[in-house]
Coordinates of C-alpha atoms in Angstrom, one line a residue:
Chain A
X1 CA -53.4 -210.7 99.0
X2 CA -53.5 -211.6 102.2
X3 CA -49.7 -211.2 102.9
X4 CA -49.9 -208.5 100.6
X5 CA -51.8 -206.3 103.1
X6 CA -50.3 -208.1 105.8
X7 CA -46.4 -206.8 104.4
X8 CA -47.4 -202.7 104.2
X9 CA -48.3 -201.9 107.8
X10 CA -45.1 -203.4 108.6
X11 CA -43.4 -201.2 105.2
X12 CA -45.3 -198.4 106.7
X13 CA -44.1 -197.8 110.0
X14 CA -40.4 -198.5 109.1
X15 CA -41.0 -195.4 106.7
X16 CA -42.4 -193.8 109.9
X17 CA -39.6 -194.2 112.0
X18 CA -36.8 -193.9 108.8
X19 CA -39.1 -190.6 108.0
X20 CA -38.2 -189.4 112.3
X21 CA -35.4 -190.4 112.6
X22 CA -34.4 -187.9 109.1
X23 CA -36.8 -185.4 110.2
X24 CA -34.7 -183.3 112.7
X25 CA -32.5 -182.8 109.3
X26 CA -35.1 -182.1 106.9
X27 CA -36.3 -178.8 109.2
X28 CA -32.7 -177.8 109.1
X29 CA -32.5 -177.6 106.0
X30 CA -35.5 -175.8 106.0
X31 CA -34.5 -173.2 107.9
X32 CA -31.5 -172.6 107.2
X33 CA -32.3 -171.0 103.4
X34 CA -34.8 -168.6 105.6
X35 CA -35.0 -164.7 106.0
X36 CA -35.2 -163.9 110.3
X37 CA -38.1 -161.9 109.1
X38 CA -39.9 -164.7 107.4
X39 CA -38.8 -167.9 109.9
X40 CA -40.3 -164.7 112.3
X41 CA -43.8 -164.4 110.6
X42 CA -43.9 -167.8 109.9
X43 CA -42.3 -170.4 112.1
X44 CA -39.8 -172.7 111.6
X45 CA -42.4 -175.2 110.3
X46 CA -43.2 -173.7 106.5
X47 CA -41.9 -173.4 103.9
X48 CA -39.6 -171.8 102.8
X49 CA -40.5 -169.0 100.6
X50 CA -37.8 -167.9 98.8
X51 CA -33.9 -168.9 99.2
X52 CA -32.0 -167.1 101.5
X53 CA -28.4 -167.7 101.5
X54 CA -27.6 -164.6 103.8
X55 CA -27.6 -166.5 107.0
X56 CA -25.2 -169.0 106.2
X57 CA -22.8 -166.4 104.8
X58 CA -22.9 -164.2 107.5
X59 CA -21.8 -167.5 109.6
X60 CA -19.7 -168.5 107.4
X61 CA -17.2 -165.4 107.7
X62 CA -18.4 -164.9 111.9
X63 CA -16.7 -167.8 112.1
X64 CA -14.2 -167.5 109.6
X65 CA -16.0 -171.7 108.9
X66 CA -13.4 -171.9 106.0
X67 CA -10.3 -171.9 107.9
X68 CA -11.8 -174.5 110.7
X69 CA -12.6 -176.9 107.8
X70 CA -9.5 -176.8 107.5
X71 CA -8.2 -177.7 110.5
X72 CA -11.2 -180.8 111.1
X73 CA -9.1 -181.9 108.4
X74 CA -5.9 -181.3 108.5
X75 CA -5.9 -183.1 112.0
X76 CA -8.6 -185.8 110.9
X77 CA -6.1 -186.5 107.8
X78 CA -3.0 -186.5 109.6
X79 CA -4.4 -188.6 112.4
X80 CA -6.1 -191.3 109.9
X81 CA -3.3 -192.2 108.4
X82 CA -0.4 -191.9 110.8
X83 CA -2.4 -194.0 113.4
X84 CA -3.6 -196.8 110.6
X85 CA 0.3 -196.2 110.2
X86 CA 0.8 -197.5 113.8
X87 CA -1.6 -199.8 114.4
X88 CA 0.0 -201.6 110.9
X89 CA 3.1 -201.8 112.8
X90 CA 1.7 -202.7 115.9
X91 CA -0.4 -206.2 114.9
X92 CA 2.7 -206.6 112.5
X93 CA 3.9 -207.9 115.8
X94 CA 1.0 -209.3 117.1
X95 CA -0.6 -210.9 114.9
X96 CA 1.7 -212.1 112.7
X97 CA 5.0 -211.8 114.7
X98 CA 2.9 -213.1 117.5
X99 CA 5.5 -211.8 119.7
X100 CA 5.6 -212.9 123.8
X101 CA 3.0 -211.8 125.8
X102 CA 1.3 -209.9 123.3
X103 CA -2.7 -211.5 124.9
X104 CA -1.3 -208.4 127.5
X105 CA 0.3 -205.8 125.1
X106 CA -3.4 -206.2 123.5
X107 CA -5.4 -206.0 126.5
X108 CA -2.9 -202.3 127.8
X109 CA -4.1 -201.0 124.0
X110 CA -7.7 -202.4 124.3
X111 CA -8.2 -200.5 127.8
X112 CA -6.3 -197.3 126.1
X113 CA -9.0 -196.9 123.8
X114 CA -12.0 -197.4 126.4
X115 CA -10.2 -195.5 129.1
X116 CA -12.3 -192.1 129.8
X117 CA -10.5 -188.9 128.4
X118 CA -11.7 -187.1 131.3
X119 CA -8.5 -188.9 133.2
X120 CA -6.5 -188.4 130.9
X121 CA -7.2 -185.0 130.0
X122 CA -5.8 -183.0 132.6
X123 CA -2.5 -184.2 132.2
X124 CA -2.0 -184.0 129.0
X125 CA -3.6 -180.3 129.0
X126 CA 0.0 -179.7 131.8
X127 CA 2.0 -181.6 130.4
X128 CA 1.5 -180.2 126.8
X129 CA 1.8 -176.6 128.4
X130 CA 4.8 -177.6 129.5
X131 CA 6.6 -179.0 126.2
X132 CA 4.8 -175.9 124.4
X133 CA 2.4 -177.9 122.3
X134 CA -0.4 -176.8 124.1
X135 CA -3.0 -174.6 121.3
X136 CA -1.4 -176.4 118.8
X137 CA -3.4 -178.7 116.0
X138 CA -0.3 -180.8 116.4
X139 CA -1.1 -181.6 120.0
X140 CA -4.3 -183.1 119.4
X141 CA -3.2 -185.1 116.6
X142 CA -0.6 -186.9 118.9
X143 CA -2.8 -187.8 121.6
X144 CA -5.6 -188.6 118.8
X145 CA -3.2 -190.6 116.7
X146 CA -2.2 -192.9 120.1
X147 CA -6.1 -193.6 121.2
X148 CA -7.2 -194.2 117.4
X149 CA -3.4 -197.2 116.7
X150 CA -4.9 -198.0 120.0
X151 CA -8.9 -199.5 118.9
X152 CA -7.0 -200.3 115.0
X153 CA -4.1 -202.2 116.7
X154 CA -7.0 -203.9 118.5
X155 CA -8.7 -205.1 115.3
X156 CA -6.0 -205.2 112.8
X157 CA -4.2 -207.4 115.0
X158 CA -7.0 -210.6 114.7
X159 CA -7.2 -209.9 110.9
X160 CA -3.5 -210.1 111.0
X161 CA -3.8 -213.2 112.9
X162 CA -5.9 -215.0 110.4
X163 CA -3.3 -214.0 107.8
X164 CA -2.0 -217.1 105.7
X165 CA 1.6 -217.6 107.3
X166 CA 1.8 -219.7 104.2
X167 CA 2.7 -216.7 101.7
X168 CA 4.3 -214.8 105.0
X169 CA 7.0 -216.8 105.4
X170 CA 8.1 -217.9 101.6
X171 CA 8.6 -214.2 101.4
X172 CA 11.0 -215.1 104.4
X173 CA 12.7 -218.0 102.7
X174 CA 13.2 -215.7 100.0
X175 CA 15.1 -213.4 101.9
X176 CA 13.0 -211.1 102.3
X177 CA 13.4 -208.9 105.0
X178 CA 10.6 -208.5 108.1
X179 CA 10.3 -204.3 107.3
X180 CA 9.9 -205.6 102.9
X181 CA 7.0 -208.4 103.9
X182 CA 5.2 -206.0 106.1
X183 CA 5.1 -203.1 103.2
X184 CA 5.7 -206.0 100.3
X185 CA 3.0 -208.9 101.3
X186 CA 1.1 -207.3 104.3
X187 CA -0.2 -203.8 103.8
X188 CA -1.1 -204.5 100.1
X189 CA -2.6 -207.9 101.3
X190 CA -5.0 -205.6 103.8
X191 CA -5.5 -203.1 101.9
X192 CA -9.4 -203.1 102.5
X193 CA -9.4 -202.9 106.5
X194 CA -6.9 -200.5 106.2
X195 CA -9.2 -198.1 104.0
X196 CA -12.3 -198.8 106.2
X197 CA -10.2 -197.7 109.7
X198 CA -8.9 -195.0 107.9
X199 CA -12.1 -193.7 107.0
X200 CA -12.9 -194.4 110.5
X201 CA -10.2 -192.4 112.0
X202 CA -10.8 -190.0 110.1
X203 CA -14.7 -189.5 111.3
X204 CA -14.3 -189.9 114.2
X205 CA -11.2 -187.3 114.9
X206 CA -13.8 -184.8 113.0
X207 CA -16.3 -186.2 115.7
X208 CA -13.6 -185.6 118.9
X209 CA -15.2 -183.0 121.4
X210 CA -13.5 -182.8 125.2
X211 CA -10.2 -183.1 124.5
X212 CA -10.6 -180.2 121.2
X213 CA -12.2 -178.4 123.4
X214 CA -9.8 -178.7 125.8
X215 CA -6.6 -177.9 123.7
X216 CA -7.6 -176.1 121.0
X217 CA -9.0 -173.0 122.5
X218 CA -7.4 -170.3 120.1
X219 CA -9.8 -169.6 117.2
X220 CA -7.5 -170.1 114.7
X221 CA -6.9 -173.5 115.6
X222 CA -10.9 -174.8 116.8
X223 CA -12.1 -177.7 114.4
X224 CA -15.4 -177.6 113.2
X225 CA -17.2 -179.4 116.1
X226 CA -15.3 -177.4 118.8
X227 CA -16.7 -174.1 116.8
X228 CA -19.9 -175.0 116.6
X229 CA -20.3 -176.7 119.9
X230 CA -18.9 -173.5 121.6
X231 CA -20.7 -171.3 120.2
X232 CA -23.7 -173.1 120.8
X233 CA -22.6 -173.3 124.3
X234 CA -22.7 -169.5 124.6
X235 CA -26.4 -169.1 123.0
X236 CA -25.4 -165.7 121.3
X237 CA -27.4 -167.1 118.2
X238 CA -30.6 -165.8 116.7
X239 CA -32.7 -168.8 114.7
X240 CA -31.2 -168.6 111.3
X241 CA -27.8 -168.4 112.1
X242 CA -28.2 -171.6 114.3
X243 CA -29.5 -172.8 111.3
X244 CA -27.0 -171.5 109.5
X245 CA -24.3 -173.7 111.7
X246 CA -26.0 -177.0 112.3
X247 CA -26.7 -176.8 108.4
X248 CA -22.7 -176.1 108.0
X249 CA -21.5 -178.1 110.1
X250 CA -23.9 -181.7 109.1
X251 CA -22.7 -180.7 105.5
X252 CA -19.8 -182.4 105.8
X253 CA -20.5 -185.4 107.9
X254 CA -23.4 -186.1 105.0
X255 CA -21.0 -186.2 102.0
X256 CA -18.8 -189.1 104.4
X257 CA -21.8 -190.8 104.5
X258 CA -22.5 -190.9 101.0
X259 CA -19.0 -191.0 99.9
X260 CA -18.4 -194.0 102.5
X261 CA -21.9 -196.1 103.3
X262 CA -20.2 -199.1 101.9
X263 CA -16.7 -198.6 104.1
X264 CA -18.7 -198.0 107.1
X265 CA -21.4 -200.6 107.1
X266 CA -18.5 -203.1 106.1
X267 CA -15.7 -201.8 108.8
X268 CA -18.7 -202.3 111.1
X269 CA -19.5 -205.6 110.2
X270 CA -15.5 -206.3 110.1
X271 CA -15.3 -204.7 114.1
X272 CA -17.8 -206.6 115.0
X273 CA -17.4 -210.1 114.7
X274 CA -14.2 -209.8 116.8
Chain B
X4 CA 12.5 -217.7 89.6
X5 CA 14.6 -221.2 90.2
X6 CA 16.8 -220.2 92.5
X7 CA 14.1 -218.9 94.7
X8 CA 12.8 -223.6 94.7
X9 CA 16.4 -224.5 95.6
X10 CA 16.6 -221.7 98.5
X11 CA 13.3 -222.4 99.4
X12 CA 14.1 -226.7 99.3
X13 CA 17.3 -226.2 101.3
X14 CA 15.8 -224.0 103.8
X15 CA 13.0 -226.5 104.0
X16 CA 15.9 -229.9 105.1
X17 CA 17.8 -227.0 106.9
X18 CA 15.3 -227.2 109.2
X19 CA 13.3 -230.5 110.4
X20 CA 11.2 -228.9 112.8
X21 CA 10.0 -225.5 109.9
X22 CA 6.7 -226.8 109.8
X23 CA 6.3 -227.5 113.2
X24 CA 4.2 -224.7 115.3
X25 CA 6.8 -222.6 117.0
X26 CA 9.3 -221.3 114.4
X27 CA 13.0 -221.2 115.6
X28 CA 13.7 -218.0 116.8
X29 CA 17.3 -216.3 115.8
X30 CA 18.6 -213.9 118.4
X31 CA 18.4 -210.7 117.5
X32 CA 15.5 -211.6 115.0
X33 CA 12.0 -210.2 116.7
X34 CA 9.1 -209.1 116.1
X35 CA 9.2 -206.8 119.5
X36 CA 10.6 -203.7 117.0
X37 CA 7.6 -203.5 115.2
X38 CA 5.2 -202.6 118.8
X39 CA 7.7 -199.9 119.3
X40 CA 6.9 -196.6 118.0
X41 CA 3.4 -198.0 119.0
X42 CA 4.7 -198.2 122.8
X43 CA 6.5 -195.2 123.2
X44 CA 3.8 -193.0 121.9
X45 CA 1.3 -194.6 124.1
X46 CA 3.8 -194.6 127.5
X47 CA 3.2 -190.8 127.2
X48 CA 0.2 -190.2 125.8
X49 CA -2.1 -192.6 128.2
X50 CA 0.0 -194.0 131.0
X51 CA 1.9 -191.0 131.7
X52 CA -1.4 -189.3 131.8
X53 CA -2.8 -191.8 133.2
X54 CA -0.3 -192.6 135.8
X55 CA -0.5 -188.7 137.1
X56 CA -3.9 -187.9 137.7
X57 CA -4.2 -191.4 139.8
X58 CA -1.4 -189.0 141.4
X59 CA -3.4 -186.0 141.1
X60 CA -6.7 -187.1 142.9
X61 CA -5.0 -188.3 146.1
X62 CA -3.8 -184.6 146.3
X63 CA -4.8 -181.0 146.7
X64 CA -4.2 -179.2 143.8
X65 CA -6.0 -175.9 142.1
X66 CA -3.5 -176.3 138.8
X67 CA -1.0 -174.0 140.0
X68 CA 1.6 -174.1 142.5
X69 CA 2.8 -177.8 143.8
X70 CA -0.2 -180.3 144.4
X71 CA 0.2 -181.3 148.9
X72 CA -0.2 -185.1 149.7
X73 CA -3.6 -185.1 151.6
X74 CA -4.0 -189.0 151.0
X75 CA -7.7 -190.1 150.6
X76 CA -9.2 -186.8 151.5
X77 CA -10.7 -186.1 147.8
X78 CA -12.5 -189.5 147.8
X79 CA -14.1 -188.9 151.6
X80 CA -15.5 -185.9 150.0
X81 CA -16.6 -187.8 146.9
X82 CA -19.1 -190.7 149.4
X83 CA -20.5 -186.9 151.1
X84 CA -20.9 -184.9 147.8
X85 CA -24.3 -185.2 146.8
X86 CA -23.4 -183.7 143.3
X87 CA -21.4 -186.4 142.4
X88 CA -23.7 -189.4 142.9
X89 CA -26.9 -188.0 141.1
X90 CA -24.2 -187.2 138.4
X91 CA -23.9 -191.3 138.9
X92 CA -27.2 -192.2 138.9
X93 CA -27.7 -189.8 135.5
X94 CA -24.6 -192.4 133.9
X95 CA -27.5 -195.4 134.9
X96 CA -30.1 -193.5 132.6
X97 CA -27.7 -193.0 129.9
X98 CA -27.0 -196.8 130.5
X99 CA -30.7 -197.0 129.1
X100 CA -31.5 -194.2 127.0
X101 CA -27.7 -194.8 125.4
X102 CA -27.3 -198.7 125.5
X103 CA -30.5 -200.7 126.9
X104 CA -33.0 -199.4 124.2
X105 CA -30.7 -198.8 121.0
X106 CA -30.1 -202.2 121.6
X107 CA -33.9 -203.5 122.2
X108 CA -34.9 -201.4 119.4
X109 CA -32.6 -202.6 117.3
X110 CA -32.6 -205.6 117.1
X111 CA -36.5 -205.5 116.7
X112 CA -35.3 -203.4 113.1
X113 CA -32.8 -204.9 112.2
X114 CA -35.0 -208.5 111.7
X115 CA -37.5 -206.3 110.6
X116 CA -35.5 -205.0 107.8
X117 CA -33.4 -208.3 107.4
X118 CA -36.2 -210.6 107.3
X119 CA -38.9 -209.1 106.4
X120 CA -38.2 -205.8 104.2
X121 CA -35.3 -207.3 102.4
X122 CA -37.4 -210.2 102.0
X123 CA -40.8 -208.6 100.6
X124 CA -39.4 -205.6 99.4
X125 CA -35.5 -205.9 98.5
X126 CA -32.5 -204.7 99.1
X127 CA -32.0 -200.9 97.5
X128 CA -35.4 -200.5 100.2
X129 CA -33.4 -202.0 102.7
X130 CA -30.4 -199.9 101.9
X131 CA -32.2 -196.8 102.0
X132 CA -34.5 -197.3 105.7
X133 CA -30.9 -198.7 107.3
X134 CA -29.1 -195.5 105.8
X135 CA -31.8 -193.1 107.7
X136 CA -31.5 -194.8 111.1
X137 CA -27.5 -194.7 110.2
X138 CA -27.1 -190.7 110.0
X139 CA -27.4 -189.2 113.3
X140 CA -24.3 -191.7 113.8
X141 CA -21.7 -190.0 111.5
X142 CA -23.2 -186.6 112.6
X143 CA -20.7 -184.7 115.4
X144 CA -22.3 -184.4 118.8
X145 CA -22.4 -180.8 118.7
X146 CA -24.0 -180.6 115.5
X147 CA -26.4 -183.2 116.8
X148 CA -27.0 -180.6 119.8
X149 CA -27.0 -177.6 118.1
X150 CA -29.7 -179.3 116.0
X151 CA -31.8 -180.2 119.4
X152 CA -31.4 -177.5 121.3
X153 CA -33.4 -174.9 118.6
X154 CA -35.9 -178.2 117.6
X155 CA -36.2 -178.5 121.4
X156 CA -36.3 -174.8 122.8
X157 CA -39.0 -173.2 124.6
X158 CA -40.0 -170.9 122.0
X159 CA -40.0 -170.5 118.5
X160 CA -38.9 -174.1 119.5
X161 CA -39.9 -176.8 116.4
X162 CA -41.6 -179.3 118.7
X163 CA -43.5 -177.1 120.6
X164 CA -45.2 -175.7 117.0
X165 CA -45.8 -178.7 115.9
X166 CA -47.7 -179.3 119.0
X167 CA -49.4 -176.2 118.4
X168 CA -50.6 -176.9 114.8
X169 CA -52.4 -180.3 115.9
X170 CA -53.9 -178.6 118.6
X171 CA -52.0 -180.5 121.0
X172 CA -51.0 -176.9 122.7
X173 CA -51.2 -177.8 125.7
X174 CA -48.6 -180.4 125.6
X175 CA -46.2 -177.4 125.5
X176 CA -43.3 -177.0 127.4
X177 CA -38.8 -176.2 127.7
X178 CA -37.6 -179.4 127.0
X179 CA -33.8 -179.2 128.4
X180 CA -34.9 -176.2 130.4
X181 CA -37.4 -178.0 132.9
X182 CA -35.1 -179.8 136.0
X183 CA -37.5 -182.6 136.2
X184 CA -37.7 -183.1 132.3
X185 CA -33.7 -181.6 131.0
X186 CA -32.6 -185.6 132.0
X187 CA -35.7 -187.4 129.8
X188 CA -35.8 -185.2 127.0
X189 CA -31.6 -186.0 126.9
X190 CA -32.5 -189.5 127.5
X191 CA -34.9 -188.7 123.9
X192 CA -32.2 -187.3 121.8
X193 CA -29.4 -189.9 123.7
X194 CA -31.4 -192.8 122.1
X195 CA -32.0 -190.7 118.2
X196 CA -28.3 -190.9 118.0
X197 CA -27.3 -194.5 119.0
X198 CA -29.8 -195.6 117.4
X199 CA -27.7 -196.6 113.9
X200 CA -25.2 -198.2 115.9
X201 CA -26.8 -201.2 117.2
X202 CA -29.1 -201.6 114.1
X203 CA -26.0 -202.0 111.5
X204 CA -24.0 -204.6 113.9
X205 CA -26.9 -206.5 114.0
X206 CA -27.7 -206.0 109.9
X207 CA -24.0 -207.0 109.4
X208 CA -24.1 -210.1 111.4
X209 CA -27.7 -211.4 110.3
X210 CA -25.7 -212.1 107.1
X211 CA -23.9 -214.5 109.2
X212 CA -27.3 -217.1 109.4
X213 CA -28.0 -219.7 107.5
X214 CA -31.1 -218.8 105.3
X215 CA -31.7 -222.6 105.8
X216 CA -32.9 -222.0 109.8
X217 CA -35.9 -219.1 108.6
X218 CA -37.1 -221.4 106.0
X219 CA -37.8 -224.7 107.6
X220 CA -39.2 -222.5 111.0
X221 CA -41.3 -221.0 108.3
X222 CA -42.0 -224.7 106.3
X223 CA -43.2 -225.3 110.5
X224 CA -45.5 -222.9 110.5
X225 CA -43.2 -220.8 112.8
X226 CA -44.2 -216.4 113.3
X227 CA -42.2 -213.9 112.5
X228 CA -41.9 -213.5 116.4
X229 CA -41.1 -217.0 116.6
X230 CA -38.6 -217.0 114.5
X231 CA -37.4 -214.2 115.6
X232 CA -36.8 -215.1 119.6
X233 CA -36.0 -218.4 118.3
X234 CA -33.2 -218.2 115.7
X235 CA -32.5 -214.1 115.5
X236 CA -31.0 -213.9 118.7
X237 CA -29.6 -217.0 119.5
X238 CA -27.7 -216.4 116.1
X239 CA -26.9 -213.2 116.6
X240 CA -25.4 -213.3 120.7
X241 CA -21.6 -212.2 120.1
X242 CA -23.2 -209.0 118.0
X243 CA -25.2 -208.3 120.8
X244 CA -22.7 -208.8 123.8
X245 CA -20.3 -206.4 122.1
X246 CA -22.7 -203.5 121.0
X247 CA -23.8 -204.0 124.9
X248 CA -20.8 -203.3 125.7
X249 CA -20.1 -200.7 123.8
X250 CA -22.7 -198.7 124.8
X251 CA -22.5 -199.3 127.7
X252 CA -19.4 -197.6 127.9
X253 CA -20.5 -195.1 125.8
X254 CA -23.1 -194.2 128.4
X255 CA -20.6 -194.2 130.9
X256 CA -18.7 -191.3 129.5
X257 CA -21.1 -189.0 127.4
X258 CA -19.7 -185.6 127.5
X259 CA -20.6 -183.6 124.5
X260 CA -24.0 -184.3 124.6
X261 CA -24.3 -182.5 127.7
X262 CA -21.7 -180.0 127.0
X263 CA -23.8 -178.2 124.3
X264 CA -27.7 -179.1 125.1
X265 CA -27.8 -178.5 128.5
X266 CA -24.3 -178.2 130.4
X267 CA -24.9 -180.2 133.0
X268 CA -28.2 -177.7 134.0
X269 CA -31.6 -177.2 134.6
X270 CA -29.5 -176.9 138.8
X271 CA -27.6 -179.8 137.3
X272 CA -30.3 -182.6 136.3
X273 CA -28.8 -184.1 133.6
X274 CA -24.7 -183.6 134.9
X275 CA -22.8 -186.7 133.5
X276 CA -19.8 -187.7 136.1
X277 CA -17.4 -186.7 132.8
X278 CA -18.9 -183.1 132.7
X279 CA -18.3 -183.5 136.6
X280 CA -15.3 -183.8 136.2
X281 CA -14.8 -181.2 133.4
X282 CA -15.9 -178.3 135.2
X283 CA -14.2 -179.8 138.7
X284 CA -10.7 -179.1 136.9
X285 CA -10.9 -176.1 134.3
X286 CA -14.5 -174.6 135.7
X287 CA -13.7 -175.0 139.6
X288 CA -9.9 -175.8 139.2
X289 CA -10.6 -178.4 141.7
X290 CA -7.7 -180.5 140.0
X291 CA -7.3 -182.6 142.8
X292 CA -11.1 -183.7 143.3
X293 CA -11.7 -183.6 139.1
X294 CA -9.3 -186.2 139.2
X295 CA -10.5 -188.4 142.2
X296 CA -14.0 -187.8 140.1
X297 CA -11.9 -189.7 136.7
X298 CA -10.3 -192.3 138.2
X299 CA -14.0 -193.4 140.2
X300 CA -15.2 -193.0 136.7
X301 CA -12.3 -195.1 134.8
X302 CA -12.7 -198.0 137.3
X303 CA -16.1 -198.4 136.8
X304 CA -15.8 -198.7 132.8
X305 CA -12.5 -200.7 133.0
X306 CA -13.7 -203.3 135.5
X307 CA -17.0 -203.4 133.0
X308 CA -14.1 -203.5 130.1
X309 CA -12.9 -206.7 131.3
X310 CA -16.1 -208.0 132.7
X311 CA -16.8 -207.6 129.1
X312 CA -14.3 -208.8 127.3
X313 CA -13.9 -212.3 129.4
X314 CA -17.3 -212.7 128.4
X315 CA -16.9 -212.8 125.1
X316 CA -13.8 -214.3 125.4
X317 CA -16.2 -217.5 126.6
X318 CA -18.8 -216.3 123.9
X319 CA -16.3 -217.1 121.2
X320 CA -15.1 -220.1 123.0

């Protein structure tokens, strides 16, 4: 009895803390469906009287949100796939091939990922103008493929370092080329880790801000994050529109989260152990 | 199938030392080719721009025309630039908000969720609570910025309205617009953003810990706090190192949050090196000076990363 009495206060405290973490999401959702008149009258904390969707619709049309979604999906999706492929190639050479000087190669990749993007941003901006890639989605895809693959290489190299050597050796003795070993054995066996990387790369690229902000200046090429960040910076929005923007911005994130919760936690576990 | 076995056996017979650690290297038979695409892309996107940036930091350049060599002039100017020092001081505040506080809170929360809620209330409750804490981590920082700058708005902001509603109207503030307060407000938002990461890493780490350790300690009469100090903390030390390192680096590099919440203001009160270099590049178009700022930041981050990697190597062993 006494233990039961002592248990609940802790649980309640944790629930209150969890509520505090999620409250901003709730207020945004509440206010995104209020009309401006209602907001002006009752303030941000009241419950909505009706279900007002014009704010969301206006905002969607005003920023051409569908287009931004397409851009974000296109960029993040391409980066995720390309970066996983690049990571696998690198990690295959390092983890299974055990190429000479692999510690150094690995260190270089880690440092590339750790490097502040500010130290790359101006030259990347300048070079992309020189080669005609400035303000193209392709430029952002190329840059993030390399940056994400740097992390992917670091993680995968250690995973592949523990890959059962007998399987690789047996296949080699059977006459499989390295290329075949990679695609028919190593990749299928490592699929869970690759899936985790794919999800991470997608979400990280989706959330990236600085480089897309610099590289994608035209409205037609901007990602969701940049479009929202720039609007916010201009402080042109009224309260209803701000909430519409916030709601539309957080919905995709919420969807990823619900879809990939297990992958995310598993991925963090994989990443942390190394 | 038999053919394979035979060939395998034959190959095994041909190389008596084949089982040893070093596999024989046939000429032209190297895995290095697989590194080629990665190495080339890496060169073009990271190495060349990084070297260019470092080079530019020794020049006087407005982004147009040709850069003029000016040696250490930019760095000498940095030393006397109060804005530069202020931005690095703010970085230390960010380290507290994004690394120290989330790690400490994350440890207590992870232990409470794992060792207490998980045991007494089951995995479902634990998973839901963990999800709530992790949620802000998946949000684009631009969206988090929109949400919070609206909640913290001086007029009609939810926080101020809430204070009024509970009779604490006197505590209302211009949270992001007051130079004395803005940095602390940004810090609070960053704790909210960052907390989920250490929590989830620590909870994953705790799954490695042998439950027998806790049971034995409990039988010996050790309370929750003692178990936390003597079992949880030492057992997940590798995770603590990794989290502290990554979060500190993230704190030094923080950009999006400052851009969206305050634009470094009011009056530079929340400026950080990355935002400072960004505005120097693209608003003041002092490219050489901006490059010098980002070079200093890079040296700092890389030094930290190297020390961190060394420490990690040592604890791994």
